[in-house]
Structures are given as structure tokens and as C-alpha cells.
Coordinates of C-alpha atoms in Angstrom, one line a residue:
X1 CA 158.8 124.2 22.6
X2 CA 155.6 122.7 21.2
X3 CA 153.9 119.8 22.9
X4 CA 154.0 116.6 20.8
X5 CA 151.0 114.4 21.1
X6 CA 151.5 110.6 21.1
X7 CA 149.5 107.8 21.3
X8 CA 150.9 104.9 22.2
X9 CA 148.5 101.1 20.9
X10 CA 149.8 97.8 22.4
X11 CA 146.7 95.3 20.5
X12 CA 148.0 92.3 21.5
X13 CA 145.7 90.5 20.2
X14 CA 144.5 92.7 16.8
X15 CA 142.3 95.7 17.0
X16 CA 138.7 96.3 15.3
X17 CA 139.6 99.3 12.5
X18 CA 136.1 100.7 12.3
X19 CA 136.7 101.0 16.7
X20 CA 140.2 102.3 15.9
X21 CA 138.7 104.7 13.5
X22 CA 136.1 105.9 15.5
X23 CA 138.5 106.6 18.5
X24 CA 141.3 108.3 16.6
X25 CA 138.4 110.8 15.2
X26 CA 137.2 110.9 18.6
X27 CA 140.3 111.8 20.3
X28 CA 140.7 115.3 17.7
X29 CA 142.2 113.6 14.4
X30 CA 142.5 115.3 11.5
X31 CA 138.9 115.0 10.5
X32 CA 138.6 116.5 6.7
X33 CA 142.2 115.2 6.0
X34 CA 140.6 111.6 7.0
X35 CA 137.5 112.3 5.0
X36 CA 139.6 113.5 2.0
X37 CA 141.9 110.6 2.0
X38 CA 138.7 108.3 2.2
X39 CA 137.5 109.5 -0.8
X40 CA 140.6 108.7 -2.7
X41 CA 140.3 104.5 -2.1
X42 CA 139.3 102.6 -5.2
X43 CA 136.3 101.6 -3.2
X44 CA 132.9 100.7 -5.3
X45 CA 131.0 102.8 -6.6
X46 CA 128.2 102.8 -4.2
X47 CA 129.0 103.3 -0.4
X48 CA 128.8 105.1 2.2
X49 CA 130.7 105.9 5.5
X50 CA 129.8 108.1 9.1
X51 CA 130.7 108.3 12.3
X52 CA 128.1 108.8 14.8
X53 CA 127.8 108.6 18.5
X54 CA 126.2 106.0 20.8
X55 CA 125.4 104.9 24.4
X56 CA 125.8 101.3 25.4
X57 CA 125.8 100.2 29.0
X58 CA 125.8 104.0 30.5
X59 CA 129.0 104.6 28.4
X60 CA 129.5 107.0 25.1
X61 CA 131.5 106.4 22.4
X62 CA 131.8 107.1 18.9
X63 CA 131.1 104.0 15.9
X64 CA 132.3 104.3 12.3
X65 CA 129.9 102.8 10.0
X66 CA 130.9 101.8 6.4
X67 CA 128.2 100.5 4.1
X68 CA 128.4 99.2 0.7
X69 CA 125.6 98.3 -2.0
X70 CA 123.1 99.5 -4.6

């Protein structure tokens, strides 16, 4: 029988999307499907989105950066 993966989020008071993004990517999400699906929103015509990974305070961790413009 095939091991299920679940992930169980309790924000009890909200949750940042770009963080929840950036962890759910980090943790082995369906990366292209994600990117796919992205490009699908009626977002305007110029922007941009990445994910990239940074160090703050001897942690890492991943951010997810959307910018919009031009």
C-alpha cells in the first residue's frame, strides 16, 4: 500500500501565501504543475515570479518573489 503524504496547517492567526508558497515548493510540490497553473491567472501583462533561496539568522529557507510593472 502506497504511503500518502499529508500536511497538516493550523494558521491560527492567517498565513503569509508567498511563505506558504515557498515552503510547499520547498517540501517537493509539484513544481511545473505550479508554474503551469501560474501562468494560467489573468495576471497583467507584465510580471514576474521566482523562488529563490536565502539565509537569515543562520537559517535557510526558500522566498517566493512576485513582481509586477513595466
Amino acid at each position: 500500500m502506497p504511503m500518502s503524504k499529508i500536511l497538516y496547517l493550523e494558521p491560527f492567526s492567517g498565513i503569509a501565501g508567498d511563505m506558504m508558497v515557498a515552503a510547499l515548493l520547498g517540501l517537493g510540490a509539484d513544481g511545473e504543475e505550479f508554474w503551469a497553473r501560474l501562468r494560467t491567472l489573468p495576471l497583467p501583462e507584465h510580471w514576474a515570479a521566482r523562488r529563490e533561496a536565502t539565509e537569515r539568522g543562520g537559517m535557510r529557507a526558500h522566498r517566493f518573489l512576485v513582481e509586477v510593472g513595466g
